[in-house]
Short mmCIF file of C-alpha atoms in Angstrom, two decimals:
data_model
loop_
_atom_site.label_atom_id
_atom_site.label_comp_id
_atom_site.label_asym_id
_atom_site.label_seq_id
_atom_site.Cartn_x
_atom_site.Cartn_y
_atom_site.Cartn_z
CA UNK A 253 0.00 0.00 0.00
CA UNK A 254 1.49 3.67 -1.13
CA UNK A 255 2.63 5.14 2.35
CA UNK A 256 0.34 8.72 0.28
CA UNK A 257 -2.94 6.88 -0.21
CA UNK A 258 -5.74 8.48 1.58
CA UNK A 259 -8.04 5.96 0.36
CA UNK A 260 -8.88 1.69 -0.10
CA UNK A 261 -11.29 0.75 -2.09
CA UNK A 262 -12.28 -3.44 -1.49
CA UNK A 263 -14.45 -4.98 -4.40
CA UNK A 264 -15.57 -8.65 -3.84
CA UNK A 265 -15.07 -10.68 -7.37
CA UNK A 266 -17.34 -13.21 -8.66
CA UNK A 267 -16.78 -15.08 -11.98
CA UNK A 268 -18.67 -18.32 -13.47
CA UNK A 269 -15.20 -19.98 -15.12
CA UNK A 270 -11.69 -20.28 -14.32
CA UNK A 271 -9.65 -16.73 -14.15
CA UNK A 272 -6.49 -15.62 -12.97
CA UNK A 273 -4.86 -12.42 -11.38
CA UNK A 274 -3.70 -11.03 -14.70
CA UNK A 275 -6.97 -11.61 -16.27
CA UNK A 276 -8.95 -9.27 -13.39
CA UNK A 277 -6.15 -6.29 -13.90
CA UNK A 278 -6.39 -6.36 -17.83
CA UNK A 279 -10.40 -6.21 -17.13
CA UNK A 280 -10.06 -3.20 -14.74
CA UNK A 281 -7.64 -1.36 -17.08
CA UNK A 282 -9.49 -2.34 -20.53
CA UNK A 283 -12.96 -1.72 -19.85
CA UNK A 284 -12.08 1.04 -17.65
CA UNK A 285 -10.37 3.10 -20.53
CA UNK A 286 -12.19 6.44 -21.85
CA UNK A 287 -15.21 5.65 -19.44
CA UNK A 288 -14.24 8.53 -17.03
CA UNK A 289 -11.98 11.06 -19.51
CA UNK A 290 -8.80 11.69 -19.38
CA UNK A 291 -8.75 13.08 -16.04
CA UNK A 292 -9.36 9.62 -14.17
CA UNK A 293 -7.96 7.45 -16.35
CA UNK A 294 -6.80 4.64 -14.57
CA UNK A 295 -3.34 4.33 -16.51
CA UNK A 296 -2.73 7.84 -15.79
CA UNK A 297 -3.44 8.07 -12.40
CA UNK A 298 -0.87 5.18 -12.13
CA UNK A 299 1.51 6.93 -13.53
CA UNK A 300 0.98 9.91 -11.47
CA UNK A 301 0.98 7.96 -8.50
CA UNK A 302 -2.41 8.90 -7.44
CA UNK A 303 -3.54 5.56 -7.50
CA UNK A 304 -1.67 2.89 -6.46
CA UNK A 305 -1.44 -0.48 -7.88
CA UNK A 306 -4.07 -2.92 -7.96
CA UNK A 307 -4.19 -5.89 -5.58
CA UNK A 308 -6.19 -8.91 -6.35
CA UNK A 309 -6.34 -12.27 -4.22
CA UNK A 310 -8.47 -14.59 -6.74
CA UNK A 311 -9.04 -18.70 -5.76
CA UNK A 312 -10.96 -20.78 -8.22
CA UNK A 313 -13.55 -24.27 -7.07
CA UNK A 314 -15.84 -26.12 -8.99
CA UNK A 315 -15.40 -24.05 -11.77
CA UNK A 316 -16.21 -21.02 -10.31
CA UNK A 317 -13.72 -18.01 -9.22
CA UNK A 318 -13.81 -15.37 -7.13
CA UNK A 319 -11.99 -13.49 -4.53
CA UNK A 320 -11.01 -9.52 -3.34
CA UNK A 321 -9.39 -6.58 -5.14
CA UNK A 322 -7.85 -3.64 -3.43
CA UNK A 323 -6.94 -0.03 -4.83
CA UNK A 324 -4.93 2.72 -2.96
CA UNK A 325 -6.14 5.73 -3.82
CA UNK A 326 -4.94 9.48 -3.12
CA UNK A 327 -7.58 11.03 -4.90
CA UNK A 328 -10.51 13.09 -3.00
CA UNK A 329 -13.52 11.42 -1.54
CA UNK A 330 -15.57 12.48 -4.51
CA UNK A 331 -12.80 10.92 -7.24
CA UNK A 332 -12.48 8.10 -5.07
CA UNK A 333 -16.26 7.10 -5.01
CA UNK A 334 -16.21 7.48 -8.99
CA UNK A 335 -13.30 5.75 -9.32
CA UNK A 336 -14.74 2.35 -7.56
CA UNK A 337 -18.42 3.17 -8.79
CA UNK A 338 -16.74 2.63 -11.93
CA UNK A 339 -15.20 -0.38 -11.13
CA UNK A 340 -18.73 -2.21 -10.77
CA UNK A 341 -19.27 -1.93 -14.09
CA UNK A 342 -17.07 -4.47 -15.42
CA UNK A 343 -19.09 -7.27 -16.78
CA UNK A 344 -16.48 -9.92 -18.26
CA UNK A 345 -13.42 -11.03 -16.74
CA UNK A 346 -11.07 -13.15 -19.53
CA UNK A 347 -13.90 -14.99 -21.04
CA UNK A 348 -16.28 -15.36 -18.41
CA UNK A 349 -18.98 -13.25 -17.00
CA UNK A 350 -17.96 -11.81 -13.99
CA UNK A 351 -19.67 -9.50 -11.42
CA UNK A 352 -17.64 -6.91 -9.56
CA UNK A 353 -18.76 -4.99 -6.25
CA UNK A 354 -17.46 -2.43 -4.04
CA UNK A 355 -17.93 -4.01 -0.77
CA UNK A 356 -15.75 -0.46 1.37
CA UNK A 357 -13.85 2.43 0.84
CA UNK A 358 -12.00 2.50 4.07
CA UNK A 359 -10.45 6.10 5.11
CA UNK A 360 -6.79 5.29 5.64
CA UNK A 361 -6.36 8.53 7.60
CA UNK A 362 -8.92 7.53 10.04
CA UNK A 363 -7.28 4.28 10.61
CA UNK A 364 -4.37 6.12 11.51
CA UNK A 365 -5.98 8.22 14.10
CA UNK A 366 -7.87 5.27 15.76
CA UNK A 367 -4.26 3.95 16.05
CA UNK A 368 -2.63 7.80 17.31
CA UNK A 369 -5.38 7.97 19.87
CA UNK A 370 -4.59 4.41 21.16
CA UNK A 371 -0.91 4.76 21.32
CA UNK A 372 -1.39 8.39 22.58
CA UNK A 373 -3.52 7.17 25.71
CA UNK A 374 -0.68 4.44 26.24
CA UNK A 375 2.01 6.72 26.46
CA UNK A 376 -0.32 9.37 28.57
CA UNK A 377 -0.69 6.96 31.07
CA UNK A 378 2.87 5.22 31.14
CA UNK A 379 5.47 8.24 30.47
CA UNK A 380 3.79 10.56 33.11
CA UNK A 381 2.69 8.23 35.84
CA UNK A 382 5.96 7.63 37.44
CA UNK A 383 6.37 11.55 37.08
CA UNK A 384 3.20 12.77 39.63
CA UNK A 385 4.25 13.06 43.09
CA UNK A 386 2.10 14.01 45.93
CA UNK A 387 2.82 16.94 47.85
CA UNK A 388 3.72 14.98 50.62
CA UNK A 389 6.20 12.39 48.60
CA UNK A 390 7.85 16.31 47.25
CA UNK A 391 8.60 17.36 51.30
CA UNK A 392 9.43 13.52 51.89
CA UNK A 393 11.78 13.64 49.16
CA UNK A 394 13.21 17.11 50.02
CA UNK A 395 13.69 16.28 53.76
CA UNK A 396 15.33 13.17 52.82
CA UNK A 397 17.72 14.41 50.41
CA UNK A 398 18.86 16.86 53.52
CA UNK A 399 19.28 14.56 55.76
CA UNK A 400 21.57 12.24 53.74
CA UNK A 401 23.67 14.78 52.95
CA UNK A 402 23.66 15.69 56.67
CA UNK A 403 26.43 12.79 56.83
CA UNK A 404 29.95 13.21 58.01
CA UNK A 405 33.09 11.54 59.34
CA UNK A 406 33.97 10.53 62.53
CA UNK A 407 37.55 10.09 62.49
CA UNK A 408 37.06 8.42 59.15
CA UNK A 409 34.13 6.38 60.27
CA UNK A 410 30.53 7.25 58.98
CA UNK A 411 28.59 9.67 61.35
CA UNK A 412 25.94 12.38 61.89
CA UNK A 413 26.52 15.81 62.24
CA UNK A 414 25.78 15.77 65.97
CA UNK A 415 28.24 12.97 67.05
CA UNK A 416 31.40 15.81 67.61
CA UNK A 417 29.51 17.75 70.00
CA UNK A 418 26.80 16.27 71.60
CA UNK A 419 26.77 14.41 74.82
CA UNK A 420 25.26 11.22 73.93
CA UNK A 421 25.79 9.48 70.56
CA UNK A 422 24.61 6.16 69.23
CA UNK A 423 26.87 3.54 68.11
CA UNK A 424 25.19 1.07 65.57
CA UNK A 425 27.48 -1.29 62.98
CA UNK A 426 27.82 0.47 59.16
CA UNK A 427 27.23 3.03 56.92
CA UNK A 428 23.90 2.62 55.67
CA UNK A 429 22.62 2.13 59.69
CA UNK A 430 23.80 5.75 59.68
CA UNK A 431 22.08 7.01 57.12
CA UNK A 432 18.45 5.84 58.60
CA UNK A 433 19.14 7.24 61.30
CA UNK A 434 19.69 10.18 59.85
CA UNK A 435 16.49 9.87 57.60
CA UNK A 436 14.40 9.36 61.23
CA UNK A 437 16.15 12.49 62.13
CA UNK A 438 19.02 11.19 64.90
CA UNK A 439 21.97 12.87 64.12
CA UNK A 440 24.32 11.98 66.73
CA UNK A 441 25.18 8.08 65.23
CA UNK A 442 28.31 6.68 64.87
CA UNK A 443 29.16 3.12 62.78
CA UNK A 444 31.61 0.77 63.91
CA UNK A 445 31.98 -0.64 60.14
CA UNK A 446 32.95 -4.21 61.85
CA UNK A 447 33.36 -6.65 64.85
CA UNK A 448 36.72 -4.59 64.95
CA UNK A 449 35.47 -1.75 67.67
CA UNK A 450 38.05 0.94 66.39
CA UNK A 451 40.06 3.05 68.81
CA UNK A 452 38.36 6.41 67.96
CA UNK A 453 34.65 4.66 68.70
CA UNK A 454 36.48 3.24 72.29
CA UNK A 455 37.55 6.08 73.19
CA UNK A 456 34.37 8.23 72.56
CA UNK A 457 32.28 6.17 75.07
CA UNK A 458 34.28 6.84 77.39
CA UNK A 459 33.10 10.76 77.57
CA UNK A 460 29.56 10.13 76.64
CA UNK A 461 26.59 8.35 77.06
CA UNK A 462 26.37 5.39 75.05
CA UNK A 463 23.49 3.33 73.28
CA UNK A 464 24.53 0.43 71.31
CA UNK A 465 21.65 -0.01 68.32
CA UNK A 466 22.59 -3.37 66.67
CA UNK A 467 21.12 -5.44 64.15
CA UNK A 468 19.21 -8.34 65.79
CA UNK A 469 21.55 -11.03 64.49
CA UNK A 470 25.15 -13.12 66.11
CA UNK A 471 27.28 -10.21 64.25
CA UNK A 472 25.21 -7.71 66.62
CA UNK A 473 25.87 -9.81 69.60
CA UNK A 474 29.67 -9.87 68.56
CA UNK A 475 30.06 -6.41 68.11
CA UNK A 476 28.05 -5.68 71.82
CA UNK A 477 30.90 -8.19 73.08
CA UNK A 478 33.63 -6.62 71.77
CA UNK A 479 32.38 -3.03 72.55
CA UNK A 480 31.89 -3.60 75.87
CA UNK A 481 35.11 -4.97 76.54
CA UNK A 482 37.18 -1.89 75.10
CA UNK A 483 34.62 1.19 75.91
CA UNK A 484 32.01 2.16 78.03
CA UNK A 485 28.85 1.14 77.16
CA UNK A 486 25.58 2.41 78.78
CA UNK A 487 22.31 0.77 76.79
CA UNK A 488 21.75 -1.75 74.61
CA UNK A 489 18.59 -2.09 71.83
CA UNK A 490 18.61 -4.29 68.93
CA UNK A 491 16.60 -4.22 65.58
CA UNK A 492 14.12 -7.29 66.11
CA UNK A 493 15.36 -10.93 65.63
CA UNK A 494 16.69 -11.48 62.11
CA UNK A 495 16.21 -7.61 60.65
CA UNK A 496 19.06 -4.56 60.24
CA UNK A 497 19.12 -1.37 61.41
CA UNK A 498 19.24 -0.04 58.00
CA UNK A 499 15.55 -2.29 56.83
CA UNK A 500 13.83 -0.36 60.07
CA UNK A 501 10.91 1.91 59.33
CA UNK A 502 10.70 4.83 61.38
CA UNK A 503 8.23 3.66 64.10
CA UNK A 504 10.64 0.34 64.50
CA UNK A 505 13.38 2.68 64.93
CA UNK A 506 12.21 5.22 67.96
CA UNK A 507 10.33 1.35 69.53
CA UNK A 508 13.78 -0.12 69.56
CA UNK A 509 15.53 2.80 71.14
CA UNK A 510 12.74 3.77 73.83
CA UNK A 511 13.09 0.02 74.66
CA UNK A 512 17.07 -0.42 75.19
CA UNK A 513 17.67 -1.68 78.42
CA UNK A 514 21.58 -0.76 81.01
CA UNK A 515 23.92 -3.09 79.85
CA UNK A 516 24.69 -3.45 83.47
CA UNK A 517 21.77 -6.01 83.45
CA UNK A 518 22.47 -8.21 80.85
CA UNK A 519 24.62 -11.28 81.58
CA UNK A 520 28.79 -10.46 81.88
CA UNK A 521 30.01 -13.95 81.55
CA UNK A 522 30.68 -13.89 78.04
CA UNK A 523 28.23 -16.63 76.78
CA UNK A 524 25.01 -14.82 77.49
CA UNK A 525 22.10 -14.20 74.76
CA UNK A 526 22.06 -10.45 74.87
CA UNK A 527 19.04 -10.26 72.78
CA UNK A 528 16.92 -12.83 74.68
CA UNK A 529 18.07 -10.74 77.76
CA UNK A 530 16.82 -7.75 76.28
CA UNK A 531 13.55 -9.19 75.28
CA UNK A 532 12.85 -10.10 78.62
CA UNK A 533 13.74 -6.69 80.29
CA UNK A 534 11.18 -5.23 77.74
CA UNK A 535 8.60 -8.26 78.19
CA UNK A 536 8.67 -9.57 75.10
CA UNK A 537 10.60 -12.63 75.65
CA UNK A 538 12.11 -15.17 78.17
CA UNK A 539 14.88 -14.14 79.91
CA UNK A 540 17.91 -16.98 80.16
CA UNK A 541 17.27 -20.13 82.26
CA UNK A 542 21.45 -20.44 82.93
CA UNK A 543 21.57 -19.99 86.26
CA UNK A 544 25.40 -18.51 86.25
CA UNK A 545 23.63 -15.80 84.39
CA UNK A 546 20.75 -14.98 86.87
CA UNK A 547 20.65 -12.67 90.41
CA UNK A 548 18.76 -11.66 92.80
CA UNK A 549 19.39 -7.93 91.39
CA UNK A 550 18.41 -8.95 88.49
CA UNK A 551 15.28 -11.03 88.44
CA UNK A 552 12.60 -8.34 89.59
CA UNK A 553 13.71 -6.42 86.44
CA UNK A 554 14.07 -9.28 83.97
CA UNK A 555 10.58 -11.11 85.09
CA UNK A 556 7.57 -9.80 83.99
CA UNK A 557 4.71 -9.27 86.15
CA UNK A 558 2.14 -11.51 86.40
CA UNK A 559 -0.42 -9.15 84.27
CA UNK A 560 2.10 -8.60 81.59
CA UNK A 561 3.95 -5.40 80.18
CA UNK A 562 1.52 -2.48 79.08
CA UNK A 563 4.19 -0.87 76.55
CA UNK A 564 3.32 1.22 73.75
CA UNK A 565 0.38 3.81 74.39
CA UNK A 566 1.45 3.83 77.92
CA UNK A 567 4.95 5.52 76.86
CA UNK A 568 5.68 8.93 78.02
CA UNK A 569 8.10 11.29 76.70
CA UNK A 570 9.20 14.10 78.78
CA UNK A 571 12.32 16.86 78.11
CA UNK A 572 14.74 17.84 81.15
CA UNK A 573 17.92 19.90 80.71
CA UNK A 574 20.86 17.85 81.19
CA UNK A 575 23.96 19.17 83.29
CA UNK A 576 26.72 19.92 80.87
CA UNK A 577 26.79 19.27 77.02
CA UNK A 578 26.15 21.56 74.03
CA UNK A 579 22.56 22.49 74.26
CA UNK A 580 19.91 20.52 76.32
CA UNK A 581 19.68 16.69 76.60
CA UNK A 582 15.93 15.24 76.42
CA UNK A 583 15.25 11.91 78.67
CA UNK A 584 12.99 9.33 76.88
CA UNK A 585 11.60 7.03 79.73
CA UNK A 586 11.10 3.61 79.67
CA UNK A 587 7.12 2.80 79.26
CA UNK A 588 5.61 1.17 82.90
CA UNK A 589 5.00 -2.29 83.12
CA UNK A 590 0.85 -3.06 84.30
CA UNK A 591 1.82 -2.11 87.79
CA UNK A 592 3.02 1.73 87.03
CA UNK A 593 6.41 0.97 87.83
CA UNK A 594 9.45 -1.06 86.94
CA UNK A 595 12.04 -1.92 89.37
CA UNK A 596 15.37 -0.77 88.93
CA UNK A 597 17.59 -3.20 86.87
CA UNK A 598 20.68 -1.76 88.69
CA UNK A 599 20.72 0.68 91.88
CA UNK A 600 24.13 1.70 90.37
CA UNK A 601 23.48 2.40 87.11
CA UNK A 602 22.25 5.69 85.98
CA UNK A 603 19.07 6.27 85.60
CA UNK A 604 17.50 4.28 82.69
CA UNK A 605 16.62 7.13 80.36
CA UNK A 606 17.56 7.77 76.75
CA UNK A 607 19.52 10.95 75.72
CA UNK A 608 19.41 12.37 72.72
CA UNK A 609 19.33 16.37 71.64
CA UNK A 610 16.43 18.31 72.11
CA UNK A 611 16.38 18.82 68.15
CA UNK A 612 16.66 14.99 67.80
CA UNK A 613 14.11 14.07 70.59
CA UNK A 614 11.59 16.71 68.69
CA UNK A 615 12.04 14.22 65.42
CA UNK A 616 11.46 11.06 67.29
CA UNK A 617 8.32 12.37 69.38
CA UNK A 618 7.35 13.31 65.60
CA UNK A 619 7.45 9.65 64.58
CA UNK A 620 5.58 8.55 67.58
CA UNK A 621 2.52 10.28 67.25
CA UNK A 622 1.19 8.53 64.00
CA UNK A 623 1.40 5.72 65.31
CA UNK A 624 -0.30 6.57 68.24
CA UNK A 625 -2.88 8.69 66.62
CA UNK A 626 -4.20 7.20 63.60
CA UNK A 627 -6.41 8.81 60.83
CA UNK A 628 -10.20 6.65 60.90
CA UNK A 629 -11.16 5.30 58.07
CA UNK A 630 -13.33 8.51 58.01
CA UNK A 631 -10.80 11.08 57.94
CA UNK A 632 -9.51 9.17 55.34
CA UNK A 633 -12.55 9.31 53.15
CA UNK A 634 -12.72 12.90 53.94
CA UNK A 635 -9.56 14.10 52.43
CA UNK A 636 -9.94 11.77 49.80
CA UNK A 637 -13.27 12.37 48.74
CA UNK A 638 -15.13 14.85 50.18
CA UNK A 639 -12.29 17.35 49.53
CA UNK A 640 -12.33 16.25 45.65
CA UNK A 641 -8.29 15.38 46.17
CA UNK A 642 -8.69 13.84 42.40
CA UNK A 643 -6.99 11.06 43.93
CA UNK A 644 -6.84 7.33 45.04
CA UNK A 645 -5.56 6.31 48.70
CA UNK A 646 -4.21 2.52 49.23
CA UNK A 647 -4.28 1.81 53.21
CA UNK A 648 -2.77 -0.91 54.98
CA UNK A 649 -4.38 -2.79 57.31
CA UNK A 650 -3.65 -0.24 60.32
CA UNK A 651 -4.92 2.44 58.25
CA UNK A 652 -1.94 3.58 57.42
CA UNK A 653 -1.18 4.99 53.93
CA UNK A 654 0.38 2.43 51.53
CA UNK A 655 0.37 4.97 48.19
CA UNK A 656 -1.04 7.98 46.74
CA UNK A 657 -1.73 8.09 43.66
CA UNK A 658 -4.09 10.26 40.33
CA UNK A 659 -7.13 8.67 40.13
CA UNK A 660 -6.35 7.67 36.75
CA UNK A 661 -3.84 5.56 37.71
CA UNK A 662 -5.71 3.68 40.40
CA UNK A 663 -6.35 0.34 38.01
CA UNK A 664 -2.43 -0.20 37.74
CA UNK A 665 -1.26 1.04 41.46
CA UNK A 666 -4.40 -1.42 42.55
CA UNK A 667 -2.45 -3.98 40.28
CA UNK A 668 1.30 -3.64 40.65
CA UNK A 669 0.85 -2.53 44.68
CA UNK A 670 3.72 -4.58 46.59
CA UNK A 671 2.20 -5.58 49.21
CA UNK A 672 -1.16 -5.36 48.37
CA UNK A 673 -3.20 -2.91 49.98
CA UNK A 674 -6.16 -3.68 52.36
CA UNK A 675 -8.35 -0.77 51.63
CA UNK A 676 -8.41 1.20 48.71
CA UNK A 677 -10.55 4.77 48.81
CA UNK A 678 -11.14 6.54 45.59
CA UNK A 679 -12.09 10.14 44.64
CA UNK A 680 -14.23 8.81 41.92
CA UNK A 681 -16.27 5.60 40.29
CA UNK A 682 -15.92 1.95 41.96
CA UNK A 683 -15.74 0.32 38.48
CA UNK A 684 -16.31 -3.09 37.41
CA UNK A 685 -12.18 -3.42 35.99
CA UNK A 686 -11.48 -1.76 39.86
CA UNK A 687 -13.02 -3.98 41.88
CA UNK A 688 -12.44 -6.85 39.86
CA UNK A 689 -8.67 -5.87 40.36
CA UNK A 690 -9.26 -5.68 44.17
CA UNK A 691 -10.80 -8.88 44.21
CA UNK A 692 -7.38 -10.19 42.67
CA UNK A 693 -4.74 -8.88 44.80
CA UNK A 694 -7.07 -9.76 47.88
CA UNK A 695 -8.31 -6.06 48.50
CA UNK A 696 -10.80 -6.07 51.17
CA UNK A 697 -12.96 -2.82 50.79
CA UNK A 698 -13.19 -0.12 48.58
CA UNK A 699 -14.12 2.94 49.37
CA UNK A 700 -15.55 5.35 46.37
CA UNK A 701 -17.39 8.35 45.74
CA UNK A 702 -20.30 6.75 43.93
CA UNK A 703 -20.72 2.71 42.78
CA UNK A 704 -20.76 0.84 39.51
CA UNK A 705 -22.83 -1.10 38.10
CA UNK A 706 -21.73 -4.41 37.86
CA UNK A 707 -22.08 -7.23 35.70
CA UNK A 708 -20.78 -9.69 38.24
CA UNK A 709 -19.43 -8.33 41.50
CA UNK A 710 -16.77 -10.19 43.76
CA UNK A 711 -18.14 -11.25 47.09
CA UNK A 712 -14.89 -10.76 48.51
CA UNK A 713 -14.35 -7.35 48.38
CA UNK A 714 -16.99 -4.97 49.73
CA UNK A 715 -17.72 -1.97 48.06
CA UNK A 716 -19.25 1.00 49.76
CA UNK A 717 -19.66 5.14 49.28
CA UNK A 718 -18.48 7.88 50.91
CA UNK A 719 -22.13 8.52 52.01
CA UNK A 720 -22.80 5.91 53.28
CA UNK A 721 -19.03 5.50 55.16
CA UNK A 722 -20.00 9.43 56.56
CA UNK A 723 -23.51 9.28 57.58
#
């Protein structure tokens, strides 16, 4: 087909003996000839390249032929339609009769917008997705990008800004436990990069106060060893069993380091589990049977009471000055267990707070408070929907926000979610194609401004309105 032609004209052929390709063409052109003037002359036009050349597909059975012919054509509509009119008035084909219709004249042009508008939309939706950020991903983004760059060196080793001058730092094992600190907004974090305590990170516990922040693995445990033996070491934490610092959301992060525990009360013998022996301090394990490893001092802190630990909502957070240091020192406590109180691990020790700068303690209070106070499903729908955001929310199962996304891209965030959300709530239609996605990745609810109507709607994902969520 001439990459010009505006035109195709299809003709059906129909002929009552045996004919060939060459025998249709000679037809068209012979008894064709003079019937229009010179102007559309078929030959000429073929020359000219106005029309292109002619295509025939002919099959012959039981002494019958027939088939399909197809002319280009970059005449105007009105040629065009003469031009195939024409063609219907052949009559013999070699030397049999033969009947020849026009069966279309199909607009090229509009064949090639169908196809533009279908590869435009594809494009639309996967060259700018990727680009739209929320205004809360930009500030994300921003503050992140601040706070890496934040990072410095502590005699060579990876650090935070803070770790120079401020009078409590925390120690955890590499570079990339650094940064999330940093992203969390602790500045004052120092990285071993080894079992191999250096001398610089020895010698710097012994003029602050120390927390060790390990990952919750033997390599942890090793490092605690050997950092005990050649500084001064005040608390412990550890990421939870298996996990790194550096794979720690933000709300694992400040959970871990409200919950360290004096490493004055975990076993000094060298073969002790440190991390079962800080899960039991903090209730949430057994503390170790070996009785070489066990006191008197010891067990009131390390048992729990008989109606269990009531951390988490029960945490308080509370800012003191602190004698000495560069600016003032803010005291996390330790959350009461169910009787209000928790005996003292160690009458020695100092008291069992955590120290951090008041600029540090302001980010960590930050990170506490969403998890503490929750957005309803309501609120949800209400900045969703009722404000007419123009945009889809995917919640977890806590109600916490998974993605953010244009509501024309809900049907592929829905999709390609990882993990899948529980609730999805939608500033616009609860299609068929979206809930029949939901129903696929094991959505449970979706929450829309108005519902679809559906041909066949999953029973395992419940669909409901924003009017009837706010009534």
């Amino acid at each position: 087909m001439d990459d010009t032609a505006k035109y195709l004209i299809h003709a059906s052929i129909s002929a009552d003996g045996v004919v060939e390709r060459s025998d249709v063409v000679g037809a068209v052109f012979g008894q064709t000839e003079g019937l229009l003037g010179d102007e559309l002359d078929l030959r000429d036009l073929q020359q000219s390249s106005k029309v292109g050349r002619i295509d025939v597909q002919i099959d012959s059975e039981n002494g019958h032929s027939f088939g399909q012919m197809t002319i280009a054509s970059s005449l105007d509509k009105v040629e065009t339609a003469i031009l195939a009119a024409s063609l219907e008035t052949l009559t013999r084909v070699g030397p049999c009769q033969a009947v020849i219709e026009v069966t279309n004249i199909e607009d090229v042009r509009e064949a090639k917008r169908r196809m533009i508008v279908e590869r435009a939309k594809e494009l639309l939706t996967e060259s700018f997705d990727d680009t739209v950020m929320s205004s809360t991903e930009i500030l994300e983004e921003v503050k992140e990008s601040v706070r890496v760059e934040d990072i410095t060196e502590y005699h060579g080793l990876p650090a935070g800004p803070r770790v120079a001058d401020s009078d409590a730092i925390v120690v955890v094992e590499g570079r990339a436990d650094v940064l999330t600190l940093l992203r969390y907004g602790i500045k004052n974090a120092v990285a071993v990069e080894g079992t191999n305590v250096p001398d610089a990170v020895a010698g710097l516990t012994q003029e602050r106060t120390v927390t060790a922040f390990l990952d919750g693995d033997r390599g942890g445990e090793l490092i605690l060893r050997e950092l005990s033996q050649v500084g001064d070491v005040d608390y412990v934490a550890f990421a939870p069993d298996g996990r790194s610092v550096e794979d720690l959301d933000r709300a694992s992060v400040v959970r871990a380091l409200r919950n360290k525990v004096a490493l004055s009360s975990l076993p000094d013998d060298g073969d002790g589990d440190f991390r079962a022996a800080v899960a039991a301090v903090n209730g949430t394990g057994e503390a170790p049977t070996d009785p070489r490893t066990e006191s008197p001092a010891t067990e009131a802190s390390s048992t729990p009471s008989a109606d269990g630990p009531a951390n988490g909502s029960a945490d308080a957070v509370s800012e003191a000055p602190a004698e000495g240091g560069n600016g003032g020192t803010v005291a996390v406590e330790k959350p009461a267990d169910a009787a209000g109180a928790r005996a003292d691990i160690d009458a020695d020790a100092a008291p069992d707070t955590e120290v951090f700068t008041e600029s540090e303690v302001e980010a960590v209070a930050e990170a506490v408070e969403p998890a503490v106070e929750r957005p309803s499903l309501a609120d949800h729908v209400r900045e969703v929907i009722a404000d007419e955001s123009g945009m889809a929310r995917l919640l977890d199962a806590d109600l916490g926000i998974d993605d953010e996304v244009a509501v024309e891209t809900v049907y592929d965030a829905v999709e390609y979610a990882d993990p899948a959300p529980a609730i999805v709530v939608v500033d616009g239609e609860a299609s068929q194609k979206l809930v029949d996605i939901a129903a696929q990745r094991g959505v449970g609810h979706v929450v829309a401004r108005s519902a679809g109507e559906y041909v066949k709607k999953p029973v395992s994902v419940r669909v409901r309105t924003a009017d009837q969520l706010l009534d």
